[in-house]
Short mmCIF file of C-alpha atoms in Angstrom, two decimals:
data_model
loop_
_atom_site.label_atom_id
_atom_site.label_comp_id
_atom_site.label_asym_id
_atom_site.label_seq_id
_atom_site.Cartn_x
_atom_site.Cartn_y
_atom_site.Cartn_z
CA MET A 182 34.60 33.50 -36.17
CA ARG A 183 37.91 32.58 -34.96
CA LEU A 184 39.11 32.05 -38.63
CA TYR A 185 37.68 35.16 -39.91
CA PHE A 186 39.96 37.19 -37.04
CA PHE A 187 42.90 35.15 -37.85
CA CYS A 188 42.45 36.09 -41.64
CA CYS A 189 42.11 39.82 -41.09
CA LEU A 190 45.12 39.65 -38.76
CA VAL A 191 47.06 38.11 -41.69
CA LEU A 192 46.01 40.56 -44.07
CA SER A 193 47.10 43.48 -41.91
CA LEU A 194 50.38 42.21 -41.27
CA PHE A 195 51.01 41.61 -44.97
CA VAL A 196 49.67 45.40 -45.79
CA PHE A 197 52.15 46.60 -42.95
CA LEU A 198 55.21 44.75 -44.31
CA ILE A 199 54.33 45.92 -48.12
CA CYS A 200 54.07 49.83 -47.05
CA HIS A 201 56.44 49.64 -44.38
CA VAL A 202 59.22 47.79 -45.24
CA VAL A 203 59.24 46.34 -48.76
CA LEU A 204 58.46 49.71 -50.71
CA PRO A 205 60.77 52.04 -48.57
CA ASN A 206 63.65 49.21 -48.74
CA LYS A 207 63.03 49.63 -53.04
CA LEU A 208 63.28 53.44 -52.68
CA LEU A 209 66.06 53.39 -50.42
CA SER A 210 68.07 51.31 -52.97
CA VAL A 211 68.33 54.24 -55.39
CA LEU A 212 68.63 57.07 -52.64
CA PRO A 213 72.55 58.16 -52.10
CA ASP A 214 73.87 56.48 -49.20
CA HIS A 215 75.61 59.59 -47.77
CA GLU A 216 75.63 61.39 -44.26
CA THR A 217 74.50 64.75 -45.62
CA VAL A 218 71.02 63.24 -47.25
CA LYS A 219 68.36 63.60 -44.74
CA SER A 220 65.49 61.35 -45.96
CA PRO A 221 62.18 60.62 -44.07
CA ILE A 222 61.99 57.50 -45.83
CA ARG A 223 65.52 56.60 -44.67
CA SER A 224 64.76 57.71 -41.30
CA GLN A 225 61.36 55.72 -41.09
CA TYR A 226 63.21 52.45 -42.41
CA ASN A 227 66.06 52.59 -39.98
CA LEU A 228 63.59 52.91 -37.08
CA ILE A 229 61.70 49.91 -38.23
CA LYS A 230 64.94 48.08 -38.90
CA GLU A 231 66.23 48.59 -35.31
CA SER A 232 62.72 47.70 -33.91
CA PHE A 233 62.74 44.18 -35.63
CA GLN A 234 66.42 43.91 -34.34
CA ALA A 235 65.44 44.33 -30.89
CA LEU A 236 62.56 41.82 -30.95
CA PRO A 237 63.65 38.34 -28.99
CA GLN A 238 64.97 36.08 -31.41
CA THR A 239 63.94 32.44 -31.12
CA VAL A 240 66.44 30.04 -30.46
CA GLN A 241 66.35 26.63 -31.21
CA THR A 242 67.94 24.85 -27.90
CA ASN A 243 69.00 21.23 -27.65
CA PRO A 244 67.53 19.36 -24.59
CA CYS A 245 70.80 18.03 -23.81
CA ASP A 246 72.85 21.47 -23.78
CA GLY A 247 74.58 21.70 -20.13
CA ARG A 248 73.29 17.99 -19.50
CA ARG A 249 75.99 16.05 -21.62
CA VAL A 250 77.62 13.12 -19.64
CA PHE A 251 80.78 11.12 -20.52
CA MET A 252 80.85 7.73 -18.96
CA TYR A 253 84.01 6.09 -18.74
CA ASP A 254 84.63 2.49 -20.18
CA LEU A 255 86.67 1.08 -17.23
CA PRO A 256 88.19 -1.94 -16.99
CA SER A 257 85.71 -4.81 -15.90
CA LYS A 258 87.62 -5.24 -12.50
CA PHE A 259 86.12 -2.12 -11.57
CA ASN A 260 82.82 -3.15 -11.74
CA ALA A 261 81.43 -6.08 -13.63
CA ASP A 262 84.20 -8.65 -12.47
CA LEU A 263 83.15 -7.75 -8.79
CA LEU A 264 79.58 -8.91 -9.76
CA GLN A 265 80.96 -12.11 -11.44
CA LYS A 266 82.46 -12.88 -7.80
CA CYS A 267 79.22 -12.13 -5.97
CA GLU A 268 79.12 -15.85 -4.75
CA TYR A 269 82.00 -16.09 -1.94
CA GLY A 270 84.10 -14.36 -4.24
CA VAL A 271 84.54 -10.54 -2.78
CA VAL A 272 84.12 -11.83 0.83
CA SER A 273 84.81 -15.45 1.92
CA TRP A 274 81.64 -15.82 3.92
CA LEU A 275 79.35 -13.45 1.73
CA ASN A 276 77.11 -14.26 -1.15
CA PHE A 277 75.08 -11.34 -2.71
CA CYS A 278 74.02 -12.64 -6.16
CA TYR A 279 70.50 -12.50 -5.27
CA HIS A 280 70.62 -8.81 -4.38
CA ALA A 281 73.04 -7.96 -7.73
CA SER A 282 70.51 -9.49 -9.72
CA ASN A 283 67.80 -7.26 -11.94
CA ASP A 284 70.72 -4.62 -12.20
CA GLY A 285 70.78 -4.24 -8.53
CA LEU A 286 66.97 -4.23 -7.91
CA GLY A 287 67.11 -8.05 -6.46
CA GLN A 288 64.90 -10.62 -6.87
CA SER A 289 61.13 -9.80 -8.00
CA HIS A 290 58.91 -9.98 -4.79
CA GLU A 291 55.40 -10.30 -6.73
CA ASN A 292 54.50 -13.54 -5.52
CA VAL A 293 54.31 -12.35 -2.10
CA SER A 294 53.12 -9.09 -3.04
CA GLU A 295 49.65 -10.47 -4.63
CA GLU A 296 49.37 -12.49 -1.16
CA THR A 297 49.51 -9.17 0.93
CA SER A 298 47.73 -7.02 -1.70
CA MET A 299 50.91 -4.59 -1.61
CA GLY A 300 50.47 -4.73 -5.64
CA LYS A 301 53.07 -4.70 -8.10
CA GLY A 302 57.08 -3.39 -8.26
CA TRP A 303 58.45 -4.87 -5.09
CA TYR A 304 61.74 -6.34 -4.89
CA ASN A 305 64.17 -7.91 -2.49
CA THR A 306 66.58 -4.82 -2.71
CA ASP A 307 69.65 -4.59 -0.71
CA ALA A 308 70.32 -1.16 0.03
CA TYR A 309 74.20 -1.22 -0.90
CA MET A 310 73.37 -1.75 -4.44
CA LEU A 311 73.38 1.83 -5.34
CA GLU A 312 76.22 1.88 -7.53
CA VAL A 313 74.84 -1.15 -9.56
CA ILE A 314 71.36 0.52 -9.68
CA PHE A 315 72.91 4.02 -10.85
CA HIS A 316 75.33 2.27 -13.65
CA SER A 317 72.31 0.55 -14.82
CA ARG A 318 70.28 3.71 -15.23
CA MET A 319 73.40 5.71 -16.56
CA ARG A 320 73.50 3.52 -19.67
CA ARG A 321 69.94 4.53 -20.73
CA TYR A 322 70.61 8.11 -19.62
CA SER A 323 69.32 10.09 -22.76
CA CYS A 324 72.20 12.68 -22.79
CA LEU A 325 75.00 10.23 -22.53
CA THR A 326 77.85 11.17 -24.92
CA ASN A 327 80.97 9.34 -26.52
CA ASN A 328 82.65 12.56 -27.29
CA SER A 329 84.56 13.51 -23.90
CA GLU A 330 85.20 16.97 -25.53
CA ALA A 331 81.53 18.05 -25.74
CA ALA A 332 80.62 16.68 -22.09
CA ASP A 333 79.62 18.75 -19.56
CA ALA A 334 80.32 16.12 -16.61
CA PHE A 335 82.23 12.84 -16.45
CA PHE A 336 80.88 9.52 -14.67
CA VAL A 337 83.02 6.80 -13.08
CA PRO A 338 81.30 3.77 -12.57
CA TYR A 339 83.56 2.29 -10.07
CA TYR A 340 81.63 0.06 -7.81
CA THR A 341 83.12 1.54 -4.82
CA GLY A 342 81.16 -0.15 -2.02
CA ILE A 343 81.28 -3.31 -3.43
CA ASP A 344 85.17 -3.47 -3.69
CA ALA A 345 85.26 -2.10 -0.10
CA LEU A 346 83.72 -5.41 1.24
CA ARG A 347 87.06 -7.14 0.98
CA TYR A 348 88.73 -4.41 3.03
CA LEU A 349 86.16 -3.91 5.34
CA TYR A 350 85.24 -7.40 6.23
CA ALA A 351 88.77 -9.04 5.64
CA ILE A 352 89.31 -11.91 8.30
CA GLU A 353 92.83 -10.85 8.55
CA LYS A 354 92.94 -7.03 8.81
CA LYS A 355 96.72 -6.74 9.64
CA ASN A 356 97.25 -8.01 6.30
CA VAL A 357 95.03 -5.58 4.16
CA HIS A 358 96.43 -2.10 3.49
CA MET A 359 93.14 0.03 3.77
CA ASP A 360 94.99 2.84 1.96
CA LYS A 361 95.35 0.90 -1.38
CA HIS A 362 91.27 0.92 -2.09
CA GLY A 363 90.79 3.32 -5.00
CA ALA A 364 94.65 3.78 -5.66
CA ASP A 365 94.53 1.55 -9.00
CA LEU A 366 91.21 3.68 -10.00
CA VAL A 367 93.08 6.77 -9.75
CA ALA A 368 96.19 5.51 -11.59
CA TRP A 369 94.09 4.32 -14.31
CA LEU A 370 92.32 7.68 -14.66
CA GLU A 371 95.60 9.70 -14.66
CA HIS A 372 97.00 7.48 -17.63
CA ASN A 373 93.63 6.88 -19.52
CA GLY A 374 91.57 9.94 -18.55
CA SER A 375 90.27 12.53 -20.63
CA SER A 376 92.30 15.53 -20.96
CA ARG A 377 89.77 17.24 -18.75
CA TRP A 378 90.97 14.86 -16.04
CA GLN A 379 94.10 16.68 -16.00
CA GLN A 380 92.44 19.83 -16.77
CA TYR A 381 90.10 20.08 -13.73
CA ALA A 382 91.95 17.25 -11.62
CA GLY A 383 88.75 15.50 -11.56
CA LYS A 384 86.57 18.40 -10.34
CA ASP A 385 84.20 17.87 -13.41
CA HIS A 386 83.72 14.10 -12.46
CA PHE A 387 81.53 12.40 -10.38
CA MET A 388 81.06 8.66 -8.90
CA VAL A 389 78.67 6.85 -6.80
CA MET A 390 79.62 5.14 -3.32
CA GLY A 391 76.83 3.03 -2.48
CA ARG A 392 77.82 2.75 1.19
CA THR A 393 77.69 5.69 4.10
CA SER A 394 80.73 7.87 3.80
CA TRP A 395 82.18 6.51 6.95
CA ASP A 396 83.33 3.19 5.46
CA PHE A 397 85.36 5.16 3.04
CA VAL A 398 87.22 7.25 5.84
CA TYR A 399 89.46 5.09 7.89
CA SER A 400 89.39 6.02 11.56
CA ASP A 401 90.20 4.15 14.87
CA ALA A 402 87.47 5.90 16.31
CA ILE A 403 84.82 4.20 14.10
CA ARG A 404 83.44 1.08 15.15
CA GLY A 405 86.27 0.42 18.00
CA ALA A 406 89.05 -1.28 16.22
CA GLY A 407 89.51 0.78 13.41
CA TRP A 408 87.06 1.11 10.34
CA GLY A 409 86.70 2.53 6.63
CA THR A 410 89.06 2.03 3.66
CA GLY A 411 90.76 5.43 3.30
CA ILE A 412 89.70 5.92 -0.29
CA SER A 413 87.95 9.07 0.64
CA HIS A 414 91.75 10.65 1.42
CA LEU A 415 92.87 10.24 -1.82
CA PRO A 416 93.19 13.77 -3.71
CA HIS A 417 91.44 13.15 -6.78
CA ILE A 418 88.68 11.23 -5.18
CA VAL A 419 88.35 14.32 -2.93
CA ASN A 420 87.99 16.48 -6.18
CA MET A 421 85.08 14.56 -7.57
CA SER A 422 81.72 15.04 -6.51
CA THR A 423 80.48 11.89 -4.81
CA LEU A 424 76.84 10.70 -4.28
CA LEU A 425 76.46 8.38 -1.23
CA ILE A 426 73.60 6.97 1.06
CA GLU A 427 74.81 9.21 3.70
CA LYS A 428 77.49 11.98 3.70
CA ARG A 429 79.63 13.73 6.21
CA PRO A 430 77.72 16.84 6.50
CA TRP A 431 80.85 18.93 6.52
CA ALA A 432 82.18 17.64 3.08
CA GLU A 433 81.30 19.84 0.34
CA HIS A 434 81.94 17.47 -2.40
CA GLU A 435 79.57 14.75 -1.02
CA GLN A 436 76.07 14.65 -1.31
CA ALA A 437 73.64 12.39 0.34
CA VAL A 438 70.90 10.61 -2.20
CA PRO A 439 68.02 8.36 -0.92
CA TYR A 440 68.64 4.82 0.02
CA PRO A 441 67.16 2.00 -2.48
CA THR A 442 64.00 0.73 -1.20
CA SER A 443 62.33 -2.34 -2.31
CA PHE A 444 59.75 -0.45 -4.18
CA HIS A 445 60.69 0.00 -8.05
CA PRO A 446 57.18 0.85 -9.84
CA SER A 447 55.80 1.55 -13.39
CA PHE A 448 54.04 4.56 -13.77
CA SER A 449 50.71 2.82 -13.39
CA GLU A 450 52.09 1.01 -10.35
CA LEU A 451 53.18 4.14 -9.03
CA GLN A 452 49.77 5.93 -9.21
CA THR A 453 47.87 2.83 -7.66
CA TRP A 454 50.15 2.63 -4.79
CA ILE A 455 49.76 6.45 -3.78
CA ASN A 456 46.13 6.20 -4.07
CA LYS A 457 46.38 3.10 -1.32
CA VAL A 458 49.02 4.91 0.62
CA ARG A 459 46.58 8.16 0.90
CA ASN A 460 43.39 6.06 1.61
CA ALA A 461 44.88 3.27 4.13
CA LYS A 462 43.23 2.84 7.54
CA ARG A 463 45.89 3.31 10.14
CA PRO A 464 44.74 1.96 13.47
CA TYR A 465 48.04 2.62 15.05
CA LEU A 466 49.51 6.20 16.10
CA PHE A 467 53.01 5.07 15.59
CA ALA A 468 55.66 2.10 14.78
CA PHE A 469 58.97 1.43 15.07
CA ALA A 470 60.95 -1.16 13.19
CA GLY A 471 64.30 -2.14 14.72
CA GLY A 472 65.90 -4.68 17.11
CA MET A 473 67.90 -4.98 20.15
CA ARG A 474 71.91 -4.91 19.64
CA PRO A 475 74.03 -7.13 21.98
CA THR A 476 75.93 -3.91 22.45
CA MET A 477 73.12 -1.67 23.19
CA GLN A 478 72.23 -0.13 26.82
CA ASP A 479 69.08 1.11 28.39
CA THR A 480 70.86 4.65 28.10
CA THR A 481 70.70 4.72 24.33
CA ILE A 482 67.76 6.50 22.35
CA ARG A 483 66.93 3.65 20.68
CA THR A 484 66.36 1.37 23.38
CA ARG A 485 64.33 4.24 25.17
CA LEU A 486 62.10 4.15 22.12
CA LEU A 487 61.75 0.51 21.97
CA ILE A 488 60.79 0.43 25.37
CA GLN A 489 58.24 3.10 24.94
CA CYS A 490 56.74 1.35 22.08
CA SER A 491 56.64 -1.90 23.76
CA LYS A 492 54.30 -0.35 26.42
CA SER A 493 52.06 1.43 24.10
CA VAL A 494 48.96 -0.07 22.71
CA SER A 495 49.24 2.82 19.85
CA CYS A 496 52.39 1.61 18.82
CA MET A 497 53.08 -1.18 16.34
CA PRO A 498 56.58 -2.82 16.79
CA VAL A 499 58.60 -4.49 14.25
CA ASP A 500 61.28 -6.74 15.49
CA CYS A 501 63.88 -6.94 12.92
CA GLY A 502 66.18 -8.85 15.29
CA LYS A 503 63.89 -11.91 14.19
CA LEU A 504 62.93 -10.83 10.91
CA LYS A 505 65.01 -9.92 8.04
CA CYS A 506 63.68 -6.32 7.35
CA SER A 507 66.46 -5.33 4.99
CA HIS A 508 65.50 -8.12 2.45
CA ASN A 509 61.76 -8.54 3.05
CA PRO A 510 59.57 -5.53 2.44
CA LYS A 511 56.45 -7.31 3.74
CA PRO A 512 56.58 -6.54 7.53
CA ILE A 513 57.94 -3.23 6.94
CA ALA A 514 55.46 -2.20 4.46
CA THR A 515 52.56 -3.66 6.24
CA ALA A 516 53.52 -2.00 9.46
CA PHE A 517 54.21 1.35 8.32
CA LEU A 518 50.94 1.22 6.01
CA GLN A 519 49.09 0.91 9.15
CA SER A 520 50.65 3.83 11.13
CA GLU A 521 50.42 7.50 11.21
CA PHE A 522 54.03 8.03 12.44
CA CYS A 523 57.28 6.02 12.21
CA LEU A 524 60.21 6.39 14.70
CA GLN A 525 63.80 6.77 13.11
CA PRO A 526 66.42 7.05 15.69
CA ARG A 527 70.24 7.05 14.63
CA GLY A 528 71.57 3.52 14.31
CA ASP A 529 75.11 2.75 13.76
CA THR A 530 75.37 6.10 11.75
CA PRO A 531 72.83 8.78 11.68
CA THR A 532 70.72 7.76 8.78
CA ARG A 533 68.53 4.63 8.24
CA ARG A 534 66.64 3.40 5.19
CA SER A 535 63.91 2.84 7.25
CA ALA A 536 63.19 6.45 6.94
CA PHE A 537 62.55 5.91 3.02
CA ASP A 538 60.65 2.77 3.74
CA ALA A 539 58.25 4.77 5.91
CA MET A 540 57.73 7.64 3.61
CA ILE A 541 56.92 5.68 0.58
CA ALA A 542 54.42 3.91 2.99
CA GLY A 543 53.03 7.54 3.70
CA CYS A 544 54.07 7.20 7.62
CA ILE A 545 55.58 10.39 8.58
CA PRO A 546 59.07 10.03 9.96
CA VAL A 547 59.92 11.16 13.30
CA PHE A 548 63.71 12.12 13.46
CA PHE A 549 65.82 12.62 16.44
CA HIS A 550 68.70 14.11 15.26
CA GLU A 551 69.13 16.56 12.09
CA ASP A 552 71.93 14.49 10.26
CA SER A 553 69.67 11.66 9.77
CA ALA A 554 67.67 13.57 6.88
CA TYR A 555 67.64 17.39 7.08
CA THR A 556 71.52 18.21 6.31
CA GLN A 557 71.63 14.69 4.01
CA TYR A 558 68.89 14.74 1.42
CA THR A 559 68.63 18.35 0.29
CA TRP A 560 68.18 17.57 -3.44
CA HIS A 561 65.31 15.24 -2.80
CA LEU A 562 63.46 16.34 0.38
CA PRO A 563 61.40 19.42 0.74
CA LYS A 564 62.97 22.35 2.21
CA ASP A 565 60.73 22.65 5.10
CA PRO A 566 61.22 19.64 7.62
CA ASP A 567 57.76 20.50 9.36
CA SER A 568 56.08 19.82 6.09
CA TYR A 569 56.67 16.22 6.11
CA SER A 570 58.20 14.96 9.33
CA VAL A 571 58.51 15.62 13.20
CA PHE A 572 61.75 16.48 14.92
CA ILE A 573 62.31 15.50 18.65
CA SER A 574 65.69 16.07 20.07
CA GLU A 575 67.72 13.06 21.60
CA GLU A 576 67.98 15.22 24.90
CA ASP A 577 64.18 15.60 25.32
CA VAL A 578 63.78 11.71 24.90
CA ARG A 579 66.49 11.33 27.79
CA ASN A 580 64.66 13.84 29.75
CA GLY A 581 61.66 11.37 29.65
CA LEU A 582 59.46 13.08 27.17
CA GLN A 583 56.61 10.58 26.21
CA ILE A 584 56.33 10.14 22.15
CA GLU A 585 52.74 8.91 22.03
CA ARG A 586 51.27 12.33 24.17
CA LEU A 587 53.28 14.56 21.75
CA LEU A 588 52.02 12.54 18.73
CA LYS A 589 48.65 12.90 20.00
CA SER A 590 48.82 16.44 19.69
CA TYR A 591 48.86 16.51 16.08
CA SER A 592 45.60 17.11 14.31
CA GLN A 593 44.04 15.01 11.65
CA ASP A 594 44.12 17.68 9.18
CA ARG A 595 47.85 18.22 9.92
CA ILE A 596 48.53 14.61 9.67
CA ARG A 597 46.69 14.62 6.23
CA GLN A 598 48.63 17.88 4.83
CA MET A 599 51.84 16.22 5.87
CA ARG A 600 51.08 13.12 4.22
CA ASN A 601 49.89 14.88 1.00
CA THR A 602 53.51 16.17 0.89
CA ILE A 603 55.18 13.12 1.39
CA SER A 604 52.72 11.60 -1.61
CA GLU A 605 53.77 14.61 -3.68
CA VAL A 606 57.71 13.92 -3.37
CA MET A 607 57.30 10.18 -3.30
CA PRO A 608 58.36 9.79 -6.95
CA LYS A 609 61.69 11.66 -6.10
CA LEU A 610 62.67 9.04 -3.46
CA LEU A 611 61.99 5.86 -5.58
CA TYR A 612 64.81 4.53 -8.32
CA VAL A 613 62.02 3.08 -11.16
CA ASN A 614 62.76 -0.14 -12.99
CA PRO A 615 63.60 1.21 -16.41
CA TYR A 616 62.59 -2.29 -17.89
CA SER A 617 58.94 -1.87 -16.50
CA ALA A 618 58.52 1.77 -16.12
CA GLY A 619 58.19 2.11 -19.92
CA LYS A 620 57.63 5.48 -22.00
CA ASP A 621 54.47 6.38 -20.04
CA PHE A 622 56.87 7.08 -17.12
CA ASN A 623 57.01 11.00 -17.33
CA VAL A 624 57.67 11.51 -13.30
CA THR A 625 60.87 12.47 -12.15
CA ASP A 626 62.50 10.04 -9.94
CA ALA A 627 65.57 9.99 -7.46
CA PHE A 628 68.24 9.27 -10.21
CA ASP A 629 66.82 12.07 -12.24
CA ILE A 630 67.05 14.47 -9.24
CA SER A 631 70.50 13.41 -8.37
CA ILE A 632 71.83 13.55 -11.80
CA ALA A 633 70.21 17.16 -12.17
CA GLY A 634 71.79 18.27 -8.92
CA VAL A 635 75.25 16.87 -9.75
CA LEU A 636 75.50 18.50 -13.22
CA GLN A 637 74.29 21.83 -11.35
CA ARG A 638 77.09 21.33 -8.82
CA ILE A 639 79.73 20.50 -11.49
CA SER A 640 78.73 23.74 -13.65
CA LYS A 641 79.30 25.96 -10.69
CA LEU A 642 82.65 24.26 -9.90
CA LYS A 643 83.58 24.73 -13.40
CA GLN A 644 82.56 28.44 -13.41
CA GLN A 645 84.53 29.06 -10.39
CA LEU A 646 87.67 27.58 -12.22
CA SER A 647 87.39 29.60 -15.06
CA LYS A 648 87.61 32.86 -13.00
CA LEU A 649 90.88 31.65 -11.21
#
């Protein structure tokens, strides 16, 4: 029956074209083309011609239009050489070779994963390896171009955070010139950069800094005796769009992207884990992962929360002072997988990797400051904070608010809805392993969201500059 109607449709279209287009066109070829000649045939032909011209034309678009990125081939001293010096070469007391392995993902954690039923896809990932992870993914970016003239944006693969270690943790800081950090990069770009570097002064360029913004802004007020390298004060660096794990809320050229967690799954591993998260039995109402700091006082929010958690049978504490939580996913994932809510107070800075560890375990984050998430990860998290998190002001905690009582007011239906929202956005919070993800991984991850966001931002900047 469908074939019959299709044949009738084709036949009708053929008759229409013969009678209304081909034959009139043949007749018009012998008519004088003069304004004084009034012909019904010519009028009908012109009407049909205008109708066809008004139809929308099918345009074959290239999937890389507006997405082409030129990646600079920087001298190795800006990236690869820094990894070669991972064993006490950048800082005399630090060996980060294990963390830099597997393109920044760190060593595989599969042996422990099997024992704890966490599944596969887990690594001992260091939160500060973001630059290495991004560089690895950019090498495989589908719209990478070698033609700088055709590029929509330019990526500068400088391992800023790793290079900053020799400034931040120098034993004799008085002999270290903090303002020199990044000066060599700017000089190289001015001498070797594309013509667009001069044209836009770096505004169509972007880079990744794998630490918080405060590590790159020199200030005597931060961490006591002066902190930060000062690279963020360089004019050309300010012009570039910068991706960090924590931004300064007022800095328009900065954008926070998710901390790298320890989970870098393939598509099948991700689906298995999401099902596990949704069906996990959670005997604890809330959890808190952290440790007492030597400089902490009883009046700090963090200390007050630790005290409340330790006194409640409904809270599962994880003492990161005794456990190496940052490089061992087992205790964190185990605790968060058994808890409904996870407390996320400010630490040295407003944000915490723990917030992302919590969400990938389906543990609803409880924030106490807007800069811990809401003003930071605007590209990756839902616009409605209430759909995936709980907010309690620090002032309420100081005034004696009981966390347990407030969290018990949330119904199971509400908790289930919030966890479903977290499960839906979970891929956007993860950096998948490009080696294990495979061609079947058709889910947008944190890297994809970050690249799309920075390209959109650069496009708007270029439009504004073109109007000047």
